[in-house]
PDB file of C-alpha atoms in Angstrom:
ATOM      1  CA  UNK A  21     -10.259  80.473  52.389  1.00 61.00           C
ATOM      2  CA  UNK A  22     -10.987  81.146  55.760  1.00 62.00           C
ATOM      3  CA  UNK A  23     -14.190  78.619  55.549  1.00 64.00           C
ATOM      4  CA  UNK A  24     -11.609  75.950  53.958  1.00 63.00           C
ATOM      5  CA  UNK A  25      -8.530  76.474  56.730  1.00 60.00           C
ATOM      6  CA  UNK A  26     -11.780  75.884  59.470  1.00 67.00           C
ATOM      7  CA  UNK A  27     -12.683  72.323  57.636  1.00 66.00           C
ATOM      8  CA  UNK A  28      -9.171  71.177  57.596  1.00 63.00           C
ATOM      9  CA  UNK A  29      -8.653  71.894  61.323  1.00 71.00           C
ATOM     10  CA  UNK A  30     -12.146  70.467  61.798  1.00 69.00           C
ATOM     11  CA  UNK A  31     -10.362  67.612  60.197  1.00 66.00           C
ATOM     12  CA  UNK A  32      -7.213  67.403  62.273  1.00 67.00           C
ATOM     13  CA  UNK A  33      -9.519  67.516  65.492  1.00 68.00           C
ATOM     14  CA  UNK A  34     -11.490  64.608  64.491  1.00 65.00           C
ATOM     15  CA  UNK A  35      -8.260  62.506  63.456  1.00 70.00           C
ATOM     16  CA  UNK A  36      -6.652  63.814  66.806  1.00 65.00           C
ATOM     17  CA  UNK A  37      -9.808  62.238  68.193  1.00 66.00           C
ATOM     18  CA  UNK A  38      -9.852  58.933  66.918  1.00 60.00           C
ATOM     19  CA  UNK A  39      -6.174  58.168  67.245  1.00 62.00           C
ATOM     20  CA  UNK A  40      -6.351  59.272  71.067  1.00 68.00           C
ATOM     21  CA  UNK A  41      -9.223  56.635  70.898  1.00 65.00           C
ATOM     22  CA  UNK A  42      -7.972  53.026  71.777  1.00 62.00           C
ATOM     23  CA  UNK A  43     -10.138  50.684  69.983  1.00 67.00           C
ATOM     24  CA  UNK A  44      -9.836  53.079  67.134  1.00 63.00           C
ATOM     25  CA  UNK A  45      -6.438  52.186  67.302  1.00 63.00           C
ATOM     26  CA  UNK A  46      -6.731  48.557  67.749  1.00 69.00           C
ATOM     27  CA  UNK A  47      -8.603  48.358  64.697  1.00 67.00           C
ATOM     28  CA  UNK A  48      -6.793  50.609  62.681  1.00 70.00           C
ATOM     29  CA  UNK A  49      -3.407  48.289  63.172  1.00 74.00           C
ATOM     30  CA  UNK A  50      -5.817  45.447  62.556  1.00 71.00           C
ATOM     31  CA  UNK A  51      -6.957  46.463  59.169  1.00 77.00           C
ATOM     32  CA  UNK A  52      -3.286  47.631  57.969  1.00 68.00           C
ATOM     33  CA  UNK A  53      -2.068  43.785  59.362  1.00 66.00           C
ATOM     34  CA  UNK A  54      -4.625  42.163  57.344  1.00 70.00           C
ATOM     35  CA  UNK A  55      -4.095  44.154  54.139  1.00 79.00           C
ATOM     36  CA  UNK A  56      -0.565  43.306  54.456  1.00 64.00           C
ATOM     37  CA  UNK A  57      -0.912  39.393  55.615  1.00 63.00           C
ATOM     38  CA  UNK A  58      -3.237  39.975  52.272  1.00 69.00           C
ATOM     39  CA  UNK A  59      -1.206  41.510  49.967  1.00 72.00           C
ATOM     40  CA  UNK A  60       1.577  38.731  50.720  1.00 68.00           C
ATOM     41  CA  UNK A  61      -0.820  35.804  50.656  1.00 65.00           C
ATOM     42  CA  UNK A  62      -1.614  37.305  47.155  1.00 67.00           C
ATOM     43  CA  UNK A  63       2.075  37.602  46.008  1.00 61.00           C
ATOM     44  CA  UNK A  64       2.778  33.794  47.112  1.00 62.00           C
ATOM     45  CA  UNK A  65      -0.227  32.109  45.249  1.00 63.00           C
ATOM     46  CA  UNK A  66       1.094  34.114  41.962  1.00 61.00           C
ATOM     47  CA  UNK A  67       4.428  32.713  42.387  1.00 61.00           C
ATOM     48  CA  UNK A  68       3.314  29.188  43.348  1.00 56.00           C
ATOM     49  CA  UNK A  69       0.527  29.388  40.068  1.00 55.00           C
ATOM     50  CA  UNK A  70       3.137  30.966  38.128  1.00 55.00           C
ATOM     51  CA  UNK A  71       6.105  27.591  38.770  1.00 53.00           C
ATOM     52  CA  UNK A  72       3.071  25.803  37.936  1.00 50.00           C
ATOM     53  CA  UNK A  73       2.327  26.684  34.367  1.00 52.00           C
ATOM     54  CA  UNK A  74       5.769  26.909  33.844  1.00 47.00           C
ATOM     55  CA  UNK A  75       5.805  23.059  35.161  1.00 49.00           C
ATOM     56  CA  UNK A  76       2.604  22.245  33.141  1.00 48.00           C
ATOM     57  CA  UNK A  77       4.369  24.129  30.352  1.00 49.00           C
ATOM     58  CA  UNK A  78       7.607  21.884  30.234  1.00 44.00           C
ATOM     59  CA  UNK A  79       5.641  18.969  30.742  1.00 50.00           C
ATOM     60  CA  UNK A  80       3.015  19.513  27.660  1.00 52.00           C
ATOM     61  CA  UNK A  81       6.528  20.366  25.677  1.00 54.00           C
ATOM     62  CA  UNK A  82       8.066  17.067  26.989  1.00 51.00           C
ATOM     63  CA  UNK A  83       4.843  14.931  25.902  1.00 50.00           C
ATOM     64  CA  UNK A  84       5.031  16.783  22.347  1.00 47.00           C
ATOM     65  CA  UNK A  85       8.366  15.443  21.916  1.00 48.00           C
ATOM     66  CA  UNK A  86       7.559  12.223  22.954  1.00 53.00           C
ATOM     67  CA  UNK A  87       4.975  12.042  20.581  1.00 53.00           C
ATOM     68  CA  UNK A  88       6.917  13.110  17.761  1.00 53.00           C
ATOM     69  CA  UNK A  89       9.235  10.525  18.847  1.00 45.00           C
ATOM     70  CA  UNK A  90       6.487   8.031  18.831  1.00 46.00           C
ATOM     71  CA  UNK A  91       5.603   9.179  15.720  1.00 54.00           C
ATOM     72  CA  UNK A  92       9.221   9.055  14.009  1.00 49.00           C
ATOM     73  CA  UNK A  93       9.536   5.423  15.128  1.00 50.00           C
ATOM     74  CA  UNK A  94       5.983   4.286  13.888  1.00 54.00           C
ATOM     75  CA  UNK A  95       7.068   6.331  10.624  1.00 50.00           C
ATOM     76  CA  UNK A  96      10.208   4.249  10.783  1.00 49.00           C
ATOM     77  CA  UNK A  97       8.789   1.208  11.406  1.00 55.00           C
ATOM     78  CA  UNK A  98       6.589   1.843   8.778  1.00 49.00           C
ATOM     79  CA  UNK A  99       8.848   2.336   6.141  1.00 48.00           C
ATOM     80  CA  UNK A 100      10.657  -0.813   7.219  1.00 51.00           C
ATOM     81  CA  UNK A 101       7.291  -2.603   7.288  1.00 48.00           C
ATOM     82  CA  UNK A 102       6.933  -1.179   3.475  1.00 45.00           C
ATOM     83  CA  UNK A 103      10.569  -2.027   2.008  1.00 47.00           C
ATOM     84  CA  UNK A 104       9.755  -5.802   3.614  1.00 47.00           C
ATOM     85  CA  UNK A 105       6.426  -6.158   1.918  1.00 40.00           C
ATOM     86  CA  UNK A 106       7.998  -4.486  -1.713  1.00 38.00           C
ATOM     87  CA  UNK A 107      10.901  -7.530  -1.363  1.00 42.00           C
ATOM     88  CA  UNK A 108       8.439  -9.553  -0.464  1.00 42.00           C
ATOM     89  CA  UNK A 109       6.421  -8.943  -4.066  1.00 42.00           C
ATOM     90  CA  UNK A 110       9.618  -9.217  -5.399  1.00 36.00           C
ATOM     91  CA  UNK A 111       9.559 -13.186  -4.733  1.00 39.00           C
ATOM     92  CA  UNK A 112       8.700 -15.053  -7.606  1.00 40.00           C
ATOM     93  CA  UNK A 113       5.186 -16.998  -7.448  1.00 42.00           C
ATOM     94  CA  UNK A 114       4.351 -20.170  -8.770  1.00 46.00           C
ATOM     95  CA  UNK A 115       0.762 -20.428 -10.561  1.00 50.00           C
ATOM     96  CA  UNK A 116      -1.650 -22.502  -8.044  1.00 49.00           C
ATOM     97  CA  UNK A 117      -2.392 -26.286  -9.406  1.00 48.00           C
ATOM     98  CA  UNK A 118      -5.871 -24.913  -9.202  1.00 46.00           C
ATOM     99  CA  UNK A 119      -5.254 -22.603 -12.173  1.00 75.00           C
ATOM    100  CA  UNK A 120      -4.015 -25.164 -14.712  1.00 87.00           C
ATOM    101  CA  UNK A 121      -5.510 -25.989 -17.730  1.00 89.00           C
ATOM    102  CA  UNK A 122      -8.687 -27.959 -17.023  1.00 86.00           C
ATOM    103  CA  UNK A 123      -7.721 -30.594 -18.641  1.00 86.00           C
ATOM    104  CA  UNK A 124      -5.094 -31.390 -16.155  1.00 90.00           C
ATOM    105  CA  UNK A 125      -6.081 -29.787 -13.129  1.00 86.00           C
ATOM    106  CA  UNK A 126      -7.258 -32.925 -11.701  1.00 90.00           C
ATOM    107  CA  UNK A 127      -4.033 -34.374 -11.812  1.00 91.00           C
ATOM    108  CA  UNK A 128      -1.918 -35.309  -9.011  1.00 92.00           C
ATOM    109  CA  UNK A 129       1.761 -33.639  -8.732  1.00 91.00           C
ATOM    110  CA  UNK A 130       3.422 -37.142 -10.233  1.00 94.00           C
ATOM    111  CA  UNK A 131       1.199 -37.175 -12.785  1.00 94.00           C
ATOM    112  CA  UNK A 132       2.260 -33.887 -13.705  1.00 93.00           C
ATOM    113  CA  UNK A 133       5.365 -34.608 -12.977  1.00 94.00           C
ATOM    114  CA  UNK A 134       5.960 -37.428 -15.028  1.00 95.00           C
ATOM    115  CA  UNK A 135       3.934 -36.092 -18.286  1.00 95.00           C
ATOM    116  CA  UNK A 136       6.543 -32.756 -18.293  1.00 95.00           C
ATOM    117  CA  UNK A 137       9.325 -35.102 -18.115  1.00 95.00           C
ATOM    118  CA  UNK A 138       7.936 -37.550 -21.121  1.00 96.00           C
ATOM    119  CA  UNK A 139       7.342 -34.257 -23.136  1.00 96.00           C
ATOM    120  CA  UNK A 140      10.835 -32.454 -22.238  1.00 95.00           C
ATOM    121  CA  UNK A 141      12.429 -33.872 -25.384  1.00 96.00           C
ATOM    122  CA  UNK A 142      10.239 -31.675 -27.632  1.00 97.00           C
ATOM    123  CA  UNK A 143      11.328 -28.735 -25.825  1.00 96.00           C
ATOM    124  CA  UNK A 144      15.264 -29.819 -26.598  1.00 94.00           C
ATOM    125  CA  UNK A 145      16.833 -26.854 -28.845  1.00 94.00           C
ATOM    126  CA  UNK A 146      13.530 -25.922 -29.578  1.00 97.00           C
ATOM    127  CA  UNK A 147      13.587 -21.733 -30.702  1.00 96.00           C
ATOM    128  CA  UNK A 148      10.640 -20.775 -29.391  1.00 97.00           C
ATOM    129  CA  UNK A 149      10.976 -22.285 -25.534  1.00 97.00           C
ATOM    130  CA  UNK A 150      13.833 -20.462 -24.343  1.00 96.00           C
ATOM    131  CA  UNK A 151      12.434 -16.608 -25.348  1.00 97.00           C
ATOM    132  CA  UNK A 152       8.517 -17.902 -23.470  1.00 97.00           C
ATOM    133  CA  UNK A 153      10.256 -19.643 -20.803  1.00 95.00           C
ATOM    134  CA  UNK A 154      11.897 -16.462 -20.532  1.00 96.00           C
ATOM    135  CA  UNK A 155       8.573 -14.227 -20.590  1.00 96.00           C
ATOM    136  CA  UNK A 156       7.001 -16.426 -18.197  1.00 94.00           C
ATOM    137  CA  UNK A 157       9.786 -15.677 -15.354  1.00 94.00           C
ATOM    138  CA  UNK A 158      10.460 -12.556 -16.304  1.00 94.00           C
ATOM    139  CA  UNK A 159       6.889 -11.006 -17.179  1.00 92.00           C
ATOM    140  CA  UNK A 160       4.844 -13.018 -15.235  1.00 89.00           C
ATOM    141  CA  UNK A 161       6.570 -14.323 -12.019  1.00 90.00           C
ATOM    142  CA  UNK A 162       5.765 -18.165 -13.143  1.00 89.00           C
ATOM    143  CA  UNK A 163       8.836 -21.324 -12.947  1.00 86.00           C
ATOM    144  CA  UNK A 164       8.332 -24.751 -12.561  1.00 89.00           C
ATOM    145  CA  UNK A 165       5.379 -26.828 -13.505  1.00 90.00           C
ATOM    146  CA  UNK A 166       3.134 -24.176 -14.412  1.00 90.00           C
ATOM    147  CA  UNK A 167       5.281 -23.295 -17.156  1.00 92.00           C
ATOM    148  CA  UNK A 168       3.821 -26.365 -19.272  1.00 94.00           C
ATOM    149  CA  UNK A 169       0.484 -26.736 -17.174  1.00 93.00           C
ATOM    150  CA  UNK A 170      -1.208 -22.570 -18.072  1.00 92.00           C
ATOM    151  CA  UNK A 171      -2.100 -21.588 -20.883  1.00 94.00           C
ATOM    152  CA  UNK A 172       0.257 -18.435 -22.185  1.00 94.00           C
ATOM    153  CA  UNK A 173      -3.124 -15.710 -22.336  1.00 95.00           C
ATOM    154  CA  UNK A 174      -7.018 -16.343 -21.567  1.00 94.00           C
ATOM    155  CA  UNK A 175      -7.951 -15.367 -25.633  1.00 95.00           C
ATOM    156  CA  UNK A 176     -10.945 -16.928 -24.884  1.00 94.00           C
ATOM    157  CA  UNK A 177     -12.414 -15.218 -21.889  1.00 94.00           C
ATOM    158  CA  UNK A 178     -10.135 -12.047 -22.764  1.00 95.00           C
ATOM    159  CA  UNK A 179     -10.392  -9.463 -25.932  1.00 97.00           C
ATOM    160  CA  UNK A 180      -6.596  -7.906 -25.963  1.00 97.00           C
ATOM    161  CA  UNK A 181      -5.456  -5.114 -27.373  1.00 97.00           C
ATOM    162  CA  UNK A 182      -2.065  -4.489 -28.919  1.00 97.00           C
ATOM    163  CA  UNK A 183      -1.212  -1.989 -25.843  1.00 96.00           C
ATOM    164  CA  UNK A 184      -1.473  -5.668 -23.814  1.00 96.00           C
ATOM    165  CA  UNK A 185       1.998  -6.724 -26.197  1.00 96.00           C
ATOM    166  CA  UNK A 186       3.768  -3.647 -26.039  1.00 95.00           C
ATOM    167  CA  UNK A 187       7.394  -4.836 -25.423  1.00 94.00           C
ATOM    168  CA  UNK A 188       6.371  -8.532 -25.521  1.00 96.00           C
ATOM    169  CA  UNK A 189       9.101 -10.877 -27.758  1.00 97.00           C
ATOM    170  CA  UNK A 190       8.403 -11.670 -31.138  1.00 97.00           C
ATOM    171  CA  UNK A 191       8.445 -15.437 -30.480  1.00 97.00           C
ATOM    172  CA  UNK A 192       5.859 -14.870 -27.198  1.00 97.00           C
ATOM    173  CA  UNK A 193       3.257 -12.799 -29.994  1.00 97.00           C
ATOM    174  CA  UNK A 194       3.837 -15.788 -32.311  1.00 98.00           C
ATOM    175  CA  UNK A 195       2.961 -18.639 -29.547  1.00 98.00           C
ATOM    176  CA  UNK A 196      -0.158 -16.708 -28.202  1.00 97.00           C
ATOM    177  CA  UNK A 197      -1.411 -16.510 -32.077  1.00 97.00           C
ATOM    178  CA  UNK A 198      -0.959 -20.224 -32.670  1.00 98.00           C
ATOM    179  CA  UNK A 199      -1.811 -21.376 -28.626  1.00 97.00           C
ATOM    180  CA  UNK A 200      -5.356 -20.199 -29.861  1.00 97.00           C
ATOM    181  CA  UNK A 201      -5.529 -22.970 -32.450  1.00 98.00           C
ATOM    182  CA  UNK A 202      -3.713 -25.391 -30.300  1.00 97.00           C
ATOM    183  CA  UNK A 203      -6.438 -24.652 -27.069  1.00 96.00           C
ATOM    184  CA  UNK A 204      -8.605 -26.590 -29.983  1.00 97.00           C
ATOM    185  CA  UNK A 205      -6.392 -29.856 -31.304  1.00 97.00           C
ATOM    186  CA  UNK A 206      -4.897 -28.219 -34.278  1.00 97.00           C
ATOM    187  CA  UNK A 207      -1.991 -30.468 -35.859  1.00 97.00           C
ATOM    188  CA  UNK A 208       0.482 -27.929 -36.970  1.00 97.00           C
ATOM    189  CA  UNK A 209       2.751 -28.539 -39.897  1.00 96.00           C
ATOM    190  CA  UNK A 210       5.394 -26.171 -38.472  1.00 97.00           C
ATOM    191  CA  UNK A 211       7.715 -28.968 -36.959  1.00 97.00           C
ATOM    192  CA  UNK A 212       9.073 -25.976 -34.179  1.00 97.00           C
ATOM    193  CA  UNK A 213       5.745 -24.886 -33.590  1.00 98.00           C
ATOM    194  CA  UNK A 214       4.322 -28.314 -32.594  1.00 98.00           C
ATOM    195  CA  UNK A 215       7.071 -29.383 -30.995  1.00 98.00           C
ATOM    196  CA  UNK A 216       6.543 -26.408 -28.783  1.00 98.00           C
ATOM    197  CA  UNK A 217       2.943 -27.206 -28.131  1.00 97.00           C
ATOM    198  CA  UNK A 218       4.054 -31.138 -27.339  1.00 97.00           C
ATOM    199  CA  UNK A 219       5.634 -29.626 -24.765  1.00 97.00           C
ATOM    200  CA  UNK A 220       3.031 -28.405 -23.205  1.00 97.00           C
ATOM    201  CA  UNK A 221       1.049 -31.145 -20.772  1.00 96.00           C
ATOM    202  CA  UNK A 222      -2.174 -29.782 -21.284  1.00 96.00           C
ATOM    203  CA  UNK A 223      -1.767 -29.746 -25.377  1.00 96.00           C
ATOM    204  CA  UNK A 224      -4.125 -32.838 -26.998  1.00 95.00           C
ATOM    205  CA  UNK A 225      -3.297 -32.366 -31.238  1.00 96.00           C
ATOM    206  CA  UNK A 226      -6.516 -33.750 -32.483  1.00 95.00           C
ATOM    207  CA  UNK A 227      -7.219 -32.295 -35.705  1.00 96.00           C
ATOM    208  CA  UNK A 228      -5.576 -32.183 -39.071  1.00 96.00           C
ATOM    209  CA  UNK A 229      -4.824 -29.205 -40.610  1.00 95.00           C
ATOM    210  CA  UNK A 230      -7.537 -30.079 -43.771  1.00 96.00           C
ATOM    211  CA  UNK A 231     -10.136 -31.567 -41.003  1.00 97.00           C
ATOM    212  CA  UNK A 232      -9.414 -28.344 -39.389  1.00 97.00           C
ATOM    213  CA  UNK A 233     -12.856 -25.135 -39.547  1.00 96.00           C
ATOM    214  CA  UNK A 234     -12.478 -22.392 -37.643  1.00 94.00           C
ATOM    215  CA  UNK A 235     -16.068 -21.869 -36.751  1.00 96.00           C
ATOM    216  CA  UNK A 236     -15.388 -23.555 -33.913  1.00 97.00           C
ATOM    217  CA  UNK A 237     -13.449 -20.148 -32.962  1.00 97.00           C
ATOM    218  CA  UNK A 238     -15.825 -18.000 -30.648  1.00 97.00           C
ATOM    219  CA  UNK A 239     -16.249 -13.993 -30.821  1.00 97.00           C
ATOM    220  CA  UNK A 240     -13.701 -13.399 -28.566  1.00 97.00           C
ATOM    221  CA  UNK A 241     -10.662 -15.655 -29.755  1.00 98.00           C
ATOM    222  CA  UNK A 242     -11.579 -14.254 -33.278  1.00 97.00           C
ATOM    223  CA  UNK A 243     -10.941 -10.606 -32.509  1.00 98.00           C
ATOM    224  CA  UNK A 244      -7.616 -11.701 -30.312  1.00 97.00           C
ATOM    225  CA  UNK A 245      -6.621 -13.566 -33.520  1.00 97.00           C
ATOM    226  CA  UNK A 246      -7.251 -10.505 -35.780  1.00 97.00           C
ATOM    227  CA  UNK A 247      -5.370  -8.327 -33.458  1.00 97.00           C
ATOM    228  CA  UNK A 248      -1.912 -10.785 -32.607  1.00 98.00           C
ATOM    229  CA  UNK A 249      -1.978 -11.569 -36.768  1.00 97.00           C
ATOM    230  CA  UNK A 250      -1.621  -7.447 -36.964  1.00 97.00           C
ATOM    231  CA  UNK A 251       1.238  -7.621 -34.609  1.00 97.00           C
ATOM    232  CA  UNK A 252       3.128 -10.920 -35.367  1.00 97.00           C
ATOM    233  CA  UNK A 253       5.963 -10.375 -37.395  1.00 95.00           C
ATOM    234  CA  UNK A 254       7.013 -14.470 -37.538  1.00 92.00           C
TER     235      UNK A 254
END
């Protein structure tokens, strides 16, 4: 104990010492003003860095709203830009000249013209025109000329099904049968059916019903005609 009570006052002596020592002194307030000046340079920069991410943190919220603002109209403007286009499909079309029967495709619009007027009158009261006139709006977007210019189905270039006339009139299944025969100059007896096909420009009647072969039928327009006399119920 004694030993420990001699190191202590050892200990005073020498701080005694130093603090009766001037440039002890000196530097001794020194070092405690620069760990202070320290110690509040320290607690300014963490307030100043702290506004700032608080700053940077309102900002990057403020640009994520924007952008989901952005986004909503674009959305928006979308949608409108969607609704437009599904009106827009909504339009009826009229079939291009270029798609008419070859035949006729050379024509000019008064020649046309004129030909669909000459050939009205077999259309007059005629049963079948009203229910394809109908199919053609309805089911296939088509008025005007191309109504009497296109043929009704490509049975020559096309093997159907009877899936392809679910829901199709009775009258339409009948027409596509007999347009098949008519595409090659038949002269049909039925007095409504060939009225309806001297209504249509592009229809030639060529061939008598007893002059008439159907080898000149090809693979394709026999299977259609196997499948629409399985549906047609005229």
């Amino acid at each position: 104990m004694e030993e420990m009570f001699s190191r202590f006052d050892d200990l005073r002596k020498l701080i005694v010492k130093l603090y009766n020592n001037k440039n002890v002194r000196r530097w001794t307030i020194e070092i405690v003003v620069c760990i202070v000046v320290g110690l509040l340079a320290g607690c300014f920069s963490y307030n100043a860095l702290h506004k700032k991410d608080k700053k940077l943190t309102v900002s990057e919220e403020n640009a994520v709203a924007q952008e989901e603002v952005v986004e909503t109209t674009d959305t928006a403007e979308s949608t409108e830009s969607s609704e437009e286009a599904v009106e827009d499909n909504s339009v009826i079309t009229v079939v291009d000249p270029g798609e008419y029967v070859d035949t006729i495709k050379d024509w000019s619009s008064d020649e046309i013209s004129a030909a669909i007027s000459e050939r009205s009158q077999y259309l007059t009261d005629n049963k079948y025109w009203p229910t394809v006139a109908s199919y053609w709006e309805t089911a296939r977007g088509v008025t005007g000329d191309a109504c009497y210019c296109t043929y009704l189905f490509n049975t020559d270039t096309t093997v159907y099904t009877t899936a392809d006339f679910e829901n199709v009139p009775a009258e339409v299944i009948h027409i596509a049968k007999n347009e098949i025969y008519a595409r090659h100059g038949y002269s049909f007896r039925d007095s409504e059916i060939m009225n309806y096909f001297m209504g249509q420009v592009w229809y030639s009647p060529s061939v008598m019903p007893s002059d008439f072969s159907e080898d000149v039928f090809t693979e394709t327009e026999v299977k259609n005609l196997d499948m629409l006399n399985s549906i047609d119920t005229m």
